[in-house]
Amino acid sequence: ETRLRKIRSAEYFPMQLDIEPIFKAGKWLFAGVLGVTRNRSRETKETEFLSRRHYLAYQANDELSFRVGRFYPQFGILSPDHARLSRRSLGFDQGQESSNFEIGFSNSAIEASLTPIFSQYRGTIQEKRSGGTVNLAFPISNSKIGFSGLILRDDSTNKTAASLWGILGLSEHLFWLTEFDRVEAELLTAKVASLVTTQVIGFEITRGFIPYFSYEWEEVGTATTTQV
């Protein structure tokens, strides 16, 4: 007979207490985030300083811009909630920003960006990855409809993804964020496709106070075996 002993424990700690200084001089801008990352287990509770995001940007004119550094590439709706399925299924979880060079174009009719990816981080560890994203968005009244594509490769995985998304202003204070993603991951011996959707409806009661309802759904297809 085996008896299991229940152990209950709780610990409270801040998730991210980062500071983000921004320096601007003419057409140049530098932004960086400085915080800490924690490795917490029963044995150790290590804390390291970490810059999760930092980049140098140049605004060539009213429409054309460039950015280089560590940040999340443009794909779908960039949400600060890293736990969303649309972020995790792409490999953009907390601490997984990538090293990129972004070319952006924006005017009253279209917003576009092309972002080559050179490597990706896992916390403080830089991993070898390559690929890129392309993003197109079309402002319509107080809303925006967009399309995104992604390619990401490393030694063992080829990942491609496509996204249809929208930021819809339903009224002055009511809004709807909608995103549909298709992700394909090709491993050494198998290929897996998944469909992900994220739906958020929120209401801005006052500036900075926005209660919302969020719904997420993911369907992972059966892995297809490939010949090596």
Protein backbone atom coordinates (compact mmCIF):
# COMPACT_ATOMS: atom_id res chain seq x y z
CA GLU A 1 0.00 0.00 0.00
CA THR A 2 1.32 3.38 -0.96
CA ARG A 3 0.30 6.47 0.92
CA LEU A 4 0.82 9.92 -0.47
CA ARG A 5 1.40 12.83 1.84
CA LYS A 6 -0.08 16.14 0.73
CA ILE A 7 2.17 19.15 0.95
CA ARG A 8 0.71 22.60 0.62
CA SER A 9 2.84 25.66 0.22
CA ALA A 10 2.38 29.18 -1.04
CA GLU A 11 4.71 31.97 -1.96
CA TYR A 12 4.07 35.49 -3.16
CA PHE A 13 6.51 37.42 -5.31
CA PRO A 14 6.26 40.12 -8.00
CA MET A 15 6.11 38.71 -11.55
CA GLN A 16 7.78 41.58 -13.36
CA LEU A 17 8.97 44.75 -11.69
CA ASP A 18 10.83 46.12 -14.69
CA ILE A 19 11.89 49.65 -15.44
CA GLU A 20 11.84 50.88 -19.04
CA PRO A 21 13.93 54.01 -19.72
CA ILE A 22 13.54 55.63 -23.15
CA PHE A 23 16.03 58.07 -24.66
CA LYS A 24 15.18 60.10 -27.76
CA ALA A 25 17.46 62.34 -29.79
CA GLY A 26 16.18 63.69 -33.09
CA LYS A 27 15.18 60.75 -35.27
CA TRP A 28 16.86 58.20 -32.99
CA LEU A 29 15.26 56.39 -30.05
CA PHE A 30 16.68 53.85 -27.60
CA ALA A 31 14.42 51.86 -25.29
CA GLY A 32 15.32 49.13 -22.83
CA VAL A 33 13.70 47.08 -20.08
CA LEU A 34 15.72 46.13 -17.00
CA GLY A 35 14.37 43.66 -14.48
CA VAL A 36 15.12 40.37 -12.79
CA THR A 37 14.40 36.74 -13.59
CA ARG A 38 13.99 34.12 -10.88
CA ASN A 39 14.86 30.45 -10.91
CA ARG A 40 12.69 29.10 -8.11
CA SER A 41 12.70 25.49 -6.98
CA ARG A 42 12.86 23.61 -3.70
CA GLU A 43 16.66 23.71 -3.75
CA THR A 44 17.46 27.13 -5.13
CA LYS A 45 15.96 30.58 -5.45
CA GLU A 46 18.34 32.36 -7.79
CA THR A 47 17.80 35.86 -9.08
CA GLU A 48 19.52 37.33 -12.15
CA PHE A 49 19.34 40.74 -13.76
CA LEU A 50 17.81 40.59 -17.24
CA SER A 51 16.97 43.00 -20.05
CA ARG A 52 13.91 41.39 -21.62
CA ARG A 53 13.61 43.98 -24.34
CA HIS A 54 15.95 46.61 -25.75
CA TYR A 55 16.23 48.18 -29.17
CA LEU A 56 17.53 51.09 -31.19
CA ALA A 57 15.01 52.73 -33.56
CA TYR A 58 15.42 55.26 -36.35
CA GLN A 59 12.50 57.23 -37.84
CA ALA A 60 13.68 58.04 -41.37
CA ASN A 61 10.55 60.06 -42.21
CA ASP A 62 6.84 60.18 -41.38
CA GLU A 63 6.27 56.76 -43.00
CA LEU A 64 9.51 54.74 -42.85
CA SER A 65 11.20 53.41 -39.70
CA PHE A 66 13.88 50.91 -38.69
CA ARG A 67 14.44 49.01 -35.45
CA VAL A 68 17.12 46.57 -34.29
CA GLY A 69 17.50 44.73 -30.97
CA ARG A 70 15.76 42.23 -28.73
CA PHE A 71 11.94 42.33 -28.84
CA TYR A 72 8.90 40.30 -29.92
CA PRO A 73 8.51 40.49 -33.72
CA GLN A 74 5.24 41.80 -35.11
CA PHE A 75 2.78 38.92 -35.47
CA GLY A 76 -0.93 39.09 -34.79
CA ILE A 77 -2.03 41.15 -31.80
CA LEU A 78 0.91 41.82 -29.52
CA SER A 79 -0.51 41.21 -26.06
CA PRO A 80 1.39 41.74 -22.79
CA ASP A 81 -0.24 38.52 -21.52
CA HIS A 82 2.45 35.95 -22.37
CA ALA A 83 0.25 33.07 -21.14
CA ARG A 84 -2.17 33.32 -24.08
CA LEU A 85 -2.28 30.35 -26.43
CA SER A 86 -1.62 32.57 -29.44
CA ARG A 87 1.73 33.55 -27.87
CA ARG A 88 2.82 30.19 -26.47
CA SER A 89 1.99 28.17 -29.57
CA LEU A 90 4.37 30.40 -31.54
CA GLY A 91 7.18 30.12 -28.99
CA PHE A 92 6.79 33.71 -27.74
CA ASP A 93 6.39 32.92 -24.06
CA GLN A 94 7.89 34.97 -21.25
CA GLY A 95 11.61 35.55 -21.81
CA GLN A 96 11.50 34.26 -25.40
CA GLU A 97 12.01 37.52 -27.25
CA SER A 98 14.17 37.32 -30.37
CA SER A 99 16.98 39.33 -31.95
CA ASN A 100 15.48 41.15 -34.93
CA PHE A 101 15.88 43.86 -37.52
CA GLU A 102 12.52 45.48 -38.31
CA ILE A 103 11.60 47.62 -41.30
CA GLY A 104 8.31 49.45 -40.82
CA PHE A 105 6.08 51.49 -43.11
CA SER A 106 2.97 53.32 -41.98
CA ASN A 107 0.56 55.88 -43.38
CA SER A 108 -3.17 56.57 -43.16
CA ALA A 109 -4.05 53.64 -45.46
CA ILE A 110 -1.72 50.80 -44.43
CA GLU A 111 0.73 49.65 -41.78
CA ALA A 112 3.38 47.12 -42.85
CA SER A 113 6.48 45.58 -41.32
CA LEU A 114 9.11 43.05 -42.35
CA THR A 115 11.17 41.55 -39.51
CA PRO A 116 14.08 39.14 -40.10
CA ILE A 117 14.86 37.03 -36.99
CA PHE A 118 18.48 36.11 -36.21
CA SER A 119 18.23 34.31 -32.86
CA GLN A 120 15.84 33.77 -29.95
CA TYR A 121 16.28 33.93 -26.20
CA ARG A 122 15.17 31.60 -23.44
CA GLY A 123 15.62 33.81 -20.41
CA THR A 124 19.30 34.77 -20.39
CA ILE A 125 20.33 32.05 -22.89
CA GLN A 126 20.55 32.98 -26.56
CA GLU A 127 19.56 30.15 -28.94
CA LYS A 128 20.30 29.84 -32.64
CA ARG A 129 17.17 30.42 -34.72
CA SER A 130 16.43 32.14 -38.02
CA GLY A 131 13.38 33.25 -39.91
CA GLY A 132 11.17 36.29 -39.95
CA THR A 133 7.69 37.77 -39.88
CA VAL A 134 5.63 39.93 -42.22
CA ASN A 135 2.72 42.00 -40.98
CA LEU A 136 0.04 44.01 -42.85
CA ALA A 137 -2.69 46.06 -41.19
CA PHE A 138 -5.42 48.26 -42.60
CA PRO A 139 -7.01 50.99 -40.44
CA ILE A 140 -10.77 51.24 -40.93
CA SER A 141 -12.48 54.03 -38.98
CA ASN A 142 -11.71 53.27 -35.31
CA SER A 143 -10.75 49.64 -36.05
CA LYS A 144 -7.87 47.74 -37.65
CA ILE A 145 -7.77 44.48 -39.65
CA GLY A 146 -4.48 42.66 -40.11
CA PHE A 147 -2.68 39.67 -41.63
CA SER A 148 0.59 38.17 -40.37
CA GLY A 149 2.97 35.43 -41.45
CA LEU A 150 5.89 33.77 -39.67
CA ILE A 151 8.75 31.41 -40.49
CA LEU A 152 11.06 30.19 -37.70
CA ARG A 153 13.76 27.52 -38.02
CA ASP A 154 16.35 25.88 -35.79
CA ASP A 155 18.33 22.63 -35.90
CA SER A 156 15.33 20.40 -35.13
CA THR A 157 12.15 22.36 -35.99
CA ASN A 158 10.70 24.32 -38.88
CA LYS A 159 7.70 26.40 -37.82
CA THR A 160 5.35 28.38 -40.07
CA ALA A 161 2.28 30.34 -39.03
CA ALA A 162 -0.39 32.57 -40.51
CA SER A 163 -2.73 34.90 -38.65
CA LEU A 164 -5.91 36.85 -39.37
CA TRP A 165 -6.64 39.38 -36.64
CA GLY A 166 -8.66 42.47 -35.84
CA ILE A 167 -8.82 45.27 -33.28
CA LEU A 168 -12.43 46.41 -33.46
CA GLY A 169 -13.81 49.51 -31.77
CA LEU A 170 -17.47 48.69 -31.14
CA SER A 171 -18.14 52.01 -29.38
CA GLU A 172 -16.22 54.76 -27.63
CA HIS A 173 -15.34 52.46 -24.71
CA LEU A 174 -16.21 48.94 -25.92
CA PHE A 175 -13.68 46.98 -28.00
CA TRP A 176 -13.14 43.46 -29.38
CA LEU A 177 -9.77 41.80 -30.05
CA THR A 178 -10.03 38.78 -32.33
CA GLU A 179 -7.25 36.55 -33.69
CA PHE A 180 -7.16 33.27 -35.62
CA ASP A 181 -3.82 31.50 -36.11
CA ARG A 182 -2.76 28.40 -38.02
CA VAL A 183 0.59 26.99 -36.89
CA GLU A 184 2.56 24.15 -38.51
CA ALA A 185 5.60 22.66 -36.75
CA GLU A 186 7.77 20.28 -38.74
CA LEU A 187 10.01 18.19 -36.48
CA LEU A 188 12.70 15.74 -37.56
CA THR A 189 10.24 12.88 -38.06
CA ALA A 190 6.76 14.40 -37.80
CA LYS A 191 4.62 17.39 -38.75
CA VAL A 192 1.96 18.84 -36.44
CA ALA A 193 -0.63 21.48 -37.38
CA SER A 194 -2.74 23.44 -34.91
CA LEU A 195 -5.48 26.06 -34.98
CA VAL A 196 -5.57 28.72 -32.27
CA THR A 197 -8.05 31.50 -31.59
CA THR A 198 -8.09 34.24 -28.97
CA GLN A 199 -11.14 36.45 -28.36
CA VAL A 200 -11.15 39.38 -25.95
CA ILE A 201 -14.00 41.80 -25.27
CA GLY A 202 -13.21 44.72 -23.00
CA PHE A 203 -14.76 47.93 -21.73
CA GLU A 204 -12.67 50.94 -20.73
CA ILE A 205 -14.46 52.41 -17.73
CA THR A 206 -11.76 55.02 -17.25
CA ARG A 207 -8.19 55.44 -18.40
CA GLY A 208 -6.16 52.45 -17.19
CA PHE A 209 -9.16 50.53 -15.77
CA ILE A 210 -10.36 48.02 -18.36
CA PRO A 211 -12.27 44.90 -17.26
CA TYR A 212 -12.44 42.28 -20.02
CA PHE A 213 -13.61 38.79 -20.91
CA SER A 214 -11.15 36.45 -22.65
CA TYR A 215 -11.80 33.18 -24.49
CA GLU A 216 -9.12 30.91 -25.98
CA TRP A 217 -9.30 27.68 -27.93
CA GLU A 218 -6.68 25.44 -29.52
CA GLU A 219 -7.02 22.33 -31.66
CA VAL A 220 -3.88 20.31 -32.24
CA GLY A 221 -4.02 17.97 -35.22
CA THR A 222 -2.66 14.45 -35.42
CA ALA A 223 1.08 14.27 -36.05
CA THR A 224 1.98 13.18 -39.57
CA THR A 225 5.08 11.00 -39.78
CA THR A 226 7.71 12.05 -42.28
CA GLN A 227 10.61 10.07 -43.74
CA VAL A 228 14.13 11.09 -42.83
